[in-house]
Amino acid sequence: PPGPHSLVFESVYNNNLPLAKQTLESLGETAYLTVIEARGCTDWDSIAGRVTKGSGYLQAAIRHLQGDHSGVLGDASISWTSKVRYALAVLPPKGLAAYLDKERAACEERGDLNGVMLGSTKCIQSYLDKTGDIKAAAFLAVLSLAGDRGQEWIECYRDLLNERGQFKDRARFDCARGRWARILGKAKGREDGKLHLTPAEAAVDPPRSLYVRCNYCGAGLPLSSLRRTDSGKATWLQTSSWLTRDGPVVRCCPACRRAGMKCYVCMMSLGVLNPYLEIKRQKEGPATLPSKVPRDSGLEGLATLKFSESWSWCTRCRHGGHASHIQEWFRVHEVCGVAGCDCRCTS
């Protein structure tokens, strides 16, 4: 709520003089009370001119009564938000547009986040350049106030939390993003009362699981990701005949055939399940009933990737390899095995 001095100022320019007089009386500001009560007298200007001491807000109230709008808007002792509210209340449309454009440009130049209230996103980038406060930029992006670069700031903040080992804070941040995405969807006035997110809004809702992507083509390596396709188009999975001739575990990306991530202990490529054979296995019989799988179909041993061949990586430094090799490494060492990395992955 506004302070008593700013309440007097707002009451005056909103023509609520009884409230202004009542507040001045409670404050004991008899000089300013006399000025307001004497308004309309022939020598009112000389009476008002004699009152020169006091709060900047009380001085602004007198300037408003004198019709000095530029003096009020140029007063450095009044808060920025108070001046914007004043401009919205008293300035004509053309003058208001010019004033808001001027303030928006000033906010962008000095990196003032108040510019967000005037529809500026450049002020966020300017603020970030001056302060390095990626957290504030990310939170504004979550509120859909940061424009096109918002997702970049969000990911930078998430990476920072992960690198610092603040996984719980990052998870809370992701949950808050999801809740806000749903609020934004409901605030768009859906007649059926249901949540209908646009693709951009749906992308904000964090995924419920963790999965690996190919570093070259970006294809998701879980089977659910590999099977995704645009409607009416053949997938690479349907046209990759080499997968039908390969074994249950492939040592490269099934989408682009480039070598996958290597284990930093043994320097061998990590394997992934052959998606073609996995889909075929799912159609012919569940993994829990291996007796139903024909012995001559090449499906024996599928979906039985040993723990020693499973992937394991550090969520802080992103380095990893075969799970069994990583376990053996940290039985002897305390830091990551990648040259130049001093991350204590198990701490």
CSV table of C-alpha atoms in Angstrom, one decimal, residues 22-321:
chain,number,residue,atom,x,y,z
A,22,GLN,CA,-7.9,14.0,6.2
A,23,THR,CA,-4.4,12.4,5.6
A,24,LEU,CA,-2.6,15.8,5.9
A,25,GLU,CA,-4.4,16.5,9.2
A,26,SER,CA,-3.4,13.1,10.6
A,27,LEU,CA,0.2,13.8,9.6
A,28,GLY,CA,0.2,17.3,11.1
A,29,GLU,CA,1.2,18.9,7.8
A,30,THR,CA,-0.7,22.2,8.5
A,31,ALA,CA,1.1,24.2,5.9
A,32,TYR,CA,0.1,21.9,3.0
A,33,LEU,CA,-3.4,21.5,4.5
A,34,THR,CA,-3.7,25.3,4.4
A,35,VAL,CA,-2.7,25.4,0.7
A,36,ILE,CA,-5.3,22.9,-0.3
A,37,GLU,CA,-8.1,24.5,1.8
A,38,ALA,CA,-7.2,27.9,0.3
A,39,ARG,CA,-7.5,26.7,-3.3
A,40,GLY,CA,-9.6,29.1,-5.2
A,41,CYS,CA,-8.4,32.2,-3.4
A,42,THR,CA,-7.1,35.1,-5.6
A,43,ASP,CA,-3.7,34.9,-3.9
A,44,TRP,CA,-3.5,31.1,-3.9
A,45,ASP,CA,-0.3,31.0,-6.1
A,46,SER,CA,1.6,33.1,-3.5
A,47,ILE,CA,0.3,30.9,-0.7
A,48,ALA,CA,1.4,27.8,-2.5
A,49,GLY,CA,4.8,29.3,-3.4
A,50,ARG,CA,5.7,29.8,0.3
A,51,VAL,CA,5.5,26.1,1.0
A,52,THR,CA,8.9,24.8,-0.1
A,53,LYS,CA,9.8,22.2,2.6
A,54,GLY,CA,8.5,18.7,3.0
A,55,SER,CA,8.1,15.4,1.2
A,56,GLY,CA,8.6,15.2,-2.5
A,57,TYR,CA,5.2,13.7,-2.9
A,58,LEU,CA,3.6,16.7,-1.1
A,59,GLN,CA,5.5,19.1,-3.3
A,60,ALA,CA,4.3,17.1,-6.3
A,61,ALA,CA,0.7,17.5,-5.1
A,62,ILE,CA,1.2,21.3,-5.1
A,63,ARG,CA,2.7,21.2,-8.5
A,64,HIS,CA,-0.2,19.3,-9.9
A,65,LEU,CA,-2.6,21.9,-8.5
A,66,GLN,CA,-0.5,24.5,-10.2
A,67,GLY,CA,-0.8,22.6,-13.5
A,68,ASP,CA,2.9,21.8,-13.7
A,69,HIS,CA,2.7,18.2,-15.1
A,70,SER,CA,6.3,18.3,-16.4
A,71,GLY,CA,7.6,19.3,-13.0
A,72,VAL,CA,5.9,16.4,-11.4
A,73,LEU,CA,7.2,13.9,-14.0
A,74,GLY,CA,10.7,15.3,-13.7
A,75,ASP,CA,10.9,15.1,-9.9
A,76,ALA,CA,13.6,12.5,-8.9
A,77,SER,CA,12.2,12.2,-5.4
A,78,ILE,CA,9.1,10.4,-6.7
A,79,SER,CA,9.2,6.7,-7.5
A,80,TRP,CA,9.1,5.6,-11.1
A,81,THR,CA,5.9,3.7,-10.7
A,82,SER,CA,4.2,6.7,-9.1
A,83,LYS,CA,5.1,8.9,-12.0
A,84,VAL,CA,3.8,6.4,-14.5
A,85,ARG,CA,0.5,6.1,-12.7
A,86,TYR,CA,0.3,9.9,-12.6
A,87,ALA,CA,1.0,10.1,-16.4
A,88,LEU,CA,-1.7,7.6,-17.0
A,89,ALA,CA,-4.2,9.6,-15.0
A,90,VAL,CA,-3.5,13.2,-16.3
A,91,LEU,CA,-1.8,13.2,-19.6
A,92,PRO,CA,-3.7,13.4,-23.0
A,93,PRO,CA,-3.3,10.4,-25.3
A,94,LYS,CA,-0.5,11.9,-27.5
A,95,GLY,CA,1.5,13.2,-24.5
A,96,LEU,CA,1.1,9.9,-22.7
A,97,ALA,CA,2.4,7.9,-25.7
A,98,ALA,CA,5.4,10.2,-26.0
A,99,TYR,CA,6.1,9.9,-22.3
A,100,LEU,CA,5.9,6.1,-22.2
A,101,ASP,CA,8.1,5.8,-25.3
A,102,LYS,CA,10.7,8.0,-23.6
A,103,GLU,CA,10.6,6.0,-20.4
A,104,ARG,CA,10.7,2.7,-22.2
A,105,ALA,CA,13.9,3.8,-24.1
A,106,ALA,CA,15.4,5.0,-20.8
A,107,CYS,CA,14.7,1.7,-19.1
A,108,GLU,CA,16.4,-0.2,-22.0
A,109,GLU,CA,19.4,2.0,-21.8
A,110,ARG,CA,20.0,1.7,-18.0
A,111,GLY,CA,18.8,-1.9,-17.7
A,112,ASP,CA,15.8,-1.1,-15.5
A,113,LEU,CA,13.4,-4.0,-15.2
A,114,ASN,CA,10.5,-1.6,-14.7
A,115,GLY,CA,10.5,-1.4,-18.5
A,116,VAL,CA,8.9,-4.8,-18.6
A,117,MET,CA,5.7,-3.1,-17.4
A,118,LEU,CA,5.9,-0.9,-20.5
A,119,GLY,CA,6.2,-3.9,-22.8
A,120,SER,CA,9.9,-3.8,-23.2
A,121,THR,CA,12.0,-7.0,-23.4
A,122,LYS,CA,15.2,-5.3,-24.4
A,123,CYS,CA,15.5,-3.9,-20.8
A,124,ILE,CA,15.9,-7.5,-19.5
A,125,GLN,CA,18.8,-8.2,-21.8
A,126,SER,CA,20.4,-4.8,-20.8
A,127,TYR,CA,19.8,-5.7,-17.1
A,128,LEU,CA,21.4,-9.1,-17.7
A,129,ASP,CA,24.4,-7.6,-19.4
A,130,LYS,CA,25.0,-5.2,-16.6
A,131,THR,CA,24.4,-7.5,-13.6
A,132,GLY,CA,24.7,-11.1,-14.8
A,133,ASP,CA,21.5,-11.9,-12.9
A,134,ILE,CA,20.4,-14.9,-15.0
A,135,LYS,CA,17.9,-15.9,-12.3
A,136,ALA,CA,15.8,-12.7,-12.7
A,137,ALA,CA,15.8,-13.1,-16.5
A,138,ALA,CA,14.8,-16.7,-16.2
A,139,PHE,CA,11.9,-16.0,-13.9
A,140,LEU,CA,10.6,-13.2,-16.2
A,141,ALA,CA,10.8,-15.7,-19.0
A,142,VAL,CA,8.7,-18.2,-17.1
A,143,LEU,CA,6.1,-15.4,-16.8
A,144,SER,CA,6.2,-15.1,-20.6
A,145,LEU,CA,7.5,-11.5,-20.3
A,146,ALA,CA,10.9,-12.1,-21.9
A,147,GLY,CA,10.1,-12.5,-25.6
A,148,ASP,CA,11.9,-14.9,-28.0
A,149,ARG,CA,15.1,-15.2,-25.9
A,150,GLY,CA,13.3,-16.3,-22.8
A,151,GLN,CA,13.8,-20.1,-23.4
A,152,GLU,CA,17.6,-19.5,-23.7
A,153,TRP,CA,17.7,-17.7,-20.3
A,154,ILE,CA,15.6,-20.5,-18.8
A,155,GLU,CA,18.0,-23.2,-20.0
A,156,CYS,CA,21.1,-21.1,-18.9
A,157,TYR,CA,19.6,-20.9,-15.4
A,158,ARG,CA,18.8,-24.6,-15.3
A,159,ASP,CA,22.3,-25.5,-16.4
A,160,LEU,CA,23.7,-23.2,-13.7
A,161,LEU,CA,21.7,-24.9,-11.0
A,162,ASN,CA,22.7,-28.4,-12.2
A,163,GLU,CA,26.4,-27.4,-12.3
A,164,ARG,CA,26.2,-26.2,-8.7
A,165,GLY,CA,24.5,-29.4,-7.7
A,166,GLN,CA,21.3,-27.6,-6.7
A,167,PHE,CA,19.1,-30.3,-8.2
A,168,LYS,CA,16.2,-29.8,-5.8
A,169,ASP,CA,16.1,-26.1,-6.6
A,170,ARG,CA,16.2,-26.9,-10.4
A,171,ALA,CA,13.3,-29.4,-9.9
A,172,ARG,CA,11.2,-26.8,-8.0
A,173,PHE,CA,11.9,-24.3,-10.8
A,174,ASP,CA,10.8,-26.8,-13.4
A,175,CYS,CA,7.6,-27.6,-11.5
A,176,ALA,CA,6.8,-23.9,-11.1
A,177,ARG,CA,7.3,-23.5,-14.9
A,178,GLY,CA,4.8,-26.2,-15.5
A,179,ARG,CA,2.2,-24.7,-13.1
A,180,TRP,CA,2.6,-21.3,-14.7
A,181,ALA,CA,2.2,-22.8,-18.2
A,182,ARG,CA,-1.1,-24.3,-17.1
A,183,ILE,CA,-2.2,-21.0,-15.6
A,184,LEU,CA,-1.4,-19.2,-18.8
A,185,GLY,CA,-3.5,-21.7,-20.8
A,186,LYS,CA,-6.5,-21.3,-18.5
A,187,ALA,CA,-6.2,-17.5,-18.5
A,188,LYS,CA,-6.9,-17.5,-22.3
A,189,GLY,CA,-10.6,-17.8,-21.8
A,190,ARG,CA,-11.3,-21.4,-23.1
A,191,GLU,CA,-15.0,-21.8,-23.3
A,192,ASP,CA,-14.9,-25.5,-22.4
A,193,GLY,CA,-12.8,-24.8,-19.3
A,194,LYS,CA,-10.2,-27.3,-20.4
A,195,LEU,CA,-6.5,-26.7,-20.8
A,196,HIS,CA,-5.5,-26.3,-24.4
A,197,LEU,CA,-1.8,-25.4,-24.6
A,198,THR,CA,-0.2,-24.2,-27.8
A,199,PRO,CA,3.0,-26.2,-28.8
A,200,ALA,CA,5.1,-23.4,-27.4
A,201,GLU,CA,3.2,-23.5,-24.0
A,202,ALA,CA,3.3,-27.3,-23.9
A,203,ALA,CA,7.1,-27.2,-24.4
A,204,VAL,CA,7.4,-25.2,-21.2
A,205,ASP,CA,5.9,-28.0,-19.2
A,206,PRO,CA,9.0,-30.0,-18.1
A,207,PRO,CA,9.3,-33.6,-19.1
A,208,ARG,CA,8.7,-36.3,-16.5
A,209,SER,CA,11.8,-38.3,-17.4
A,210,LEU,CA,15.4,-38.0,-18.5
A,211,TYR,CA,16.6,-39.3,-21.8
A,212,VAL,CA,19.6,-39.0,-24.1
A,213,ARG,CA,19.9,-37.3,-27.5
A,214,CYS,CA,22.4,-37.9,-30.3
A,215,ASN,CA,25.1,-35.2,-30.2
A,216,TYR,CA,25.1,-35.0,-34.1
A,217,CYS,CA,21.5,-35.2,-35.4
A,218,GLY,CA,19.6,-34.5,-32.1
A,219,ALA,CA,17.5,-37.7,-32.3
A,220,GLY,CA,16.2,-38.9,-29.0
A,221,LEU,CA,17.5,-42.3,-28.3
A,222,PRO,CA,14.6,-43.8,-26.2
A,223,LEU,CA,12.3,-46.0,-28.4
A,224,SER,CA,9.4,-43.6,-27.8
A,225,SER,CA,11.4,-40.8,-29.3
A,226,LEU,CA,12.7,-42.8,-32.2
A,227,ARG,CA,9.2,-43.8,-33.3
A,228,ARG,CA,7.9,-40.3,-33.5
A,229,THR,CA,7.1,-39.2,-37.1
A,230,ASP,CA,5.2,-36.4,-38.9
A,231,SER,CA,1.8,-37.6,-40.2
A,232,GLY,CA,1.9,-39.1,-43.6
A,233,LYS,CA,5.7,-39.4,-43.8
A,234,ALA,CA,7.9,-42.5,-43.6
A,235,THR,CA,10.2,-42.5,-40.7
A,236,TRP,CA,13.9,-43.2,-40.9
A,237,LEU,CA,13.2,-46.3,-38.9
A,238,GLN,CA,11.1,-47.7,-41.7
A,239,THR,CA,13.8,-46.9,-44.3
A,240,SER,CA,16.9,-48.0,-42.3
A,241,SER,CA,17.3,-51.5,-43.6
A,242,TRP,CA,20.7,-51.9,-42.0
A,243,LEU,CA,19.0,-52.2,-38.6
A,244,THR,CA,17.3,-55.4,-39.7
A,245,ARG,CA,20.8,-57.0,-40.2
A,246,ASP,CA,22.4,-55.7,-37.0
A,247,GLY,CA,22.4,-57.2,-33.6
A,248,PRO,CA,20.3,-56.4,-30.5
A,249,VAL,CA,22.7,-53.7,-29.4
A,250,VAL,CA,24.1,-51.1,-31.8
A,251,ARG,CA,27.1,-49.0,-31.1
A,252,CYS,CA,26.0,-45.9,-33.0
A,253,CYS,CA,23.0,-43.6,-33.3
A,254,PRO,CA,20.2,-45.5,-35.0
A,255,ALA,CA,19.1,-42.4,-36.8
A,256,CYS,CA,22.4,-41.0,-38.4
A,257,ARG,CA,24.8,-44.0,-37.8
A,258,ARG,CA,27.5,-41.8,-36.3
A,259,ALA,CA,29.5,-43.1,-33.4
A,260,GLY,CA,27.8,-42.6,-30.0
A,261,MET,CA,29.1,-41.3,-26.8
A,262,LYS,CA,32.2,-43.0,-25.5
A,263,CYS,CA,32.9,-44.3,-22.0
A,264,TYR,CA,35.7,-42.2,-20.6
A,265,VAL,CA,37.2,-45.2,-18.9
A,266,CYS,CA,37.4,-47.8,-21.7
A,267,MET,CA,37.0,-45.3,-24.6
A,268,MET,CA,34.5,-47.7,-26.3
A,269,SER,CA,31.2,-46.4,-27.7
A,270,LEU,CA,28.2,-46.9,-25.5
A,271,GLY,CA,25.5,-49.2,-27.0
A,272,VAL,CA,21.8,-48.6,-27.4
A,273,LEU,CA,19.1,-51.2,-28.1
A,274,ASN,CA,18.3,-51.8,-31.8
A,275,PRO,CA,15.0,-50.0,-32.2
A,276,TYR,CA,13.9,-52.2,-35.2
A,277,LEU,CA,14.3,-55.4,-33.3
A,278,GLU,CA,12.8,-53.9,-30.1
A,279,ILE,CA,9.6,-53.0,-32.0
A,280,LYS,CA,9.6,-56.4,-33.5
A,281,ARG,CA,10.1,-58.0,-30.1
A,282,GLN,CA,7.2,-56.0,-28.7
A,283,LYS,CA,4.9,-57.2,-31.5
A,284,GLU,CA,5.9,-60.9,-31.2
A,285,GLY,CA,5.8,-61.2,-27.4
A,286,PRO,CA,6.5,-59.4,-24.1
A,287,ALA,CA,10.0,-59.5,-22.7
A,288,THR,CA,8.7,-61.3,-19.6
A,289,LEU,CA,7.9,-64.3,-21.8
A,290,PRO,CA,11.1,-65.1,-23.7
A,291,SER,CA,9.8,-68.6,-24.5
A,292,LYS,CA,7.4,-67.1,-26.9
A,293,VAL,CA,10.2,-65.5,-29.0
A,294,PRO,CA,11.3,-67.7,-31.8
A,295,ARG,CA,14.9,-68.9,-31.4
A,296,ASP,CA,15.8,-68.2,-35.0
A,297,SER,CA,14.4,-64.7,-35.1
A,298,GLY,CA,17.5,-63.0,-33.8
A,299,LEU,CA,15.6,-61.6,-30.8
A,300,GLU,CA,17.3,-63.6,-28.1
A,301,GLY,CA,19.0,-61.4,-25.5
A,302,LEU,CA,17.1,-58.3,-26.7
A,303,ALA,CA,16.0,-55.9,-23.9
A,304,THR,CA,18.4,-57.7,-21.6
A,305,LEU,CA,21.2,-55.0,-21.6
A,306,LYS,CA,23.3,-55.8,-18.6
A,307,PHE,CA,23.8,-53.2,-16.0
A,308,SER,CA,27.5,-53.2,-16.8
A,309,GLU,CA,26.7,-52.0,-20.3
A,310,SER,CA,24.1,-49.4,-19.1
A,311,TRP,CA,24.8,-45.7,-19.4
A,312,SER,CA,25.7,-43.7,-16.4
A,313,TRP,CA,26.7,-40.0,-16.3
A,314,CYS,CA,27.1,-37.1,-13.9
A,315,THR,CA,24.2,-34.5,-14.0
A,316,ARG,CA,26.7,-31.8,-13.0
A,317,CYS,CA,29.6,-32.2,-15.5
A,318,ARG,CA,27.7,-34.4,-18.0
A,319,HIS,CA,30.6,-36.9,-18.3
A,320,GLY,CA,30.0,-40.6,-18.1
A,321,GLY,CA,30.3,-44.1,-19.5
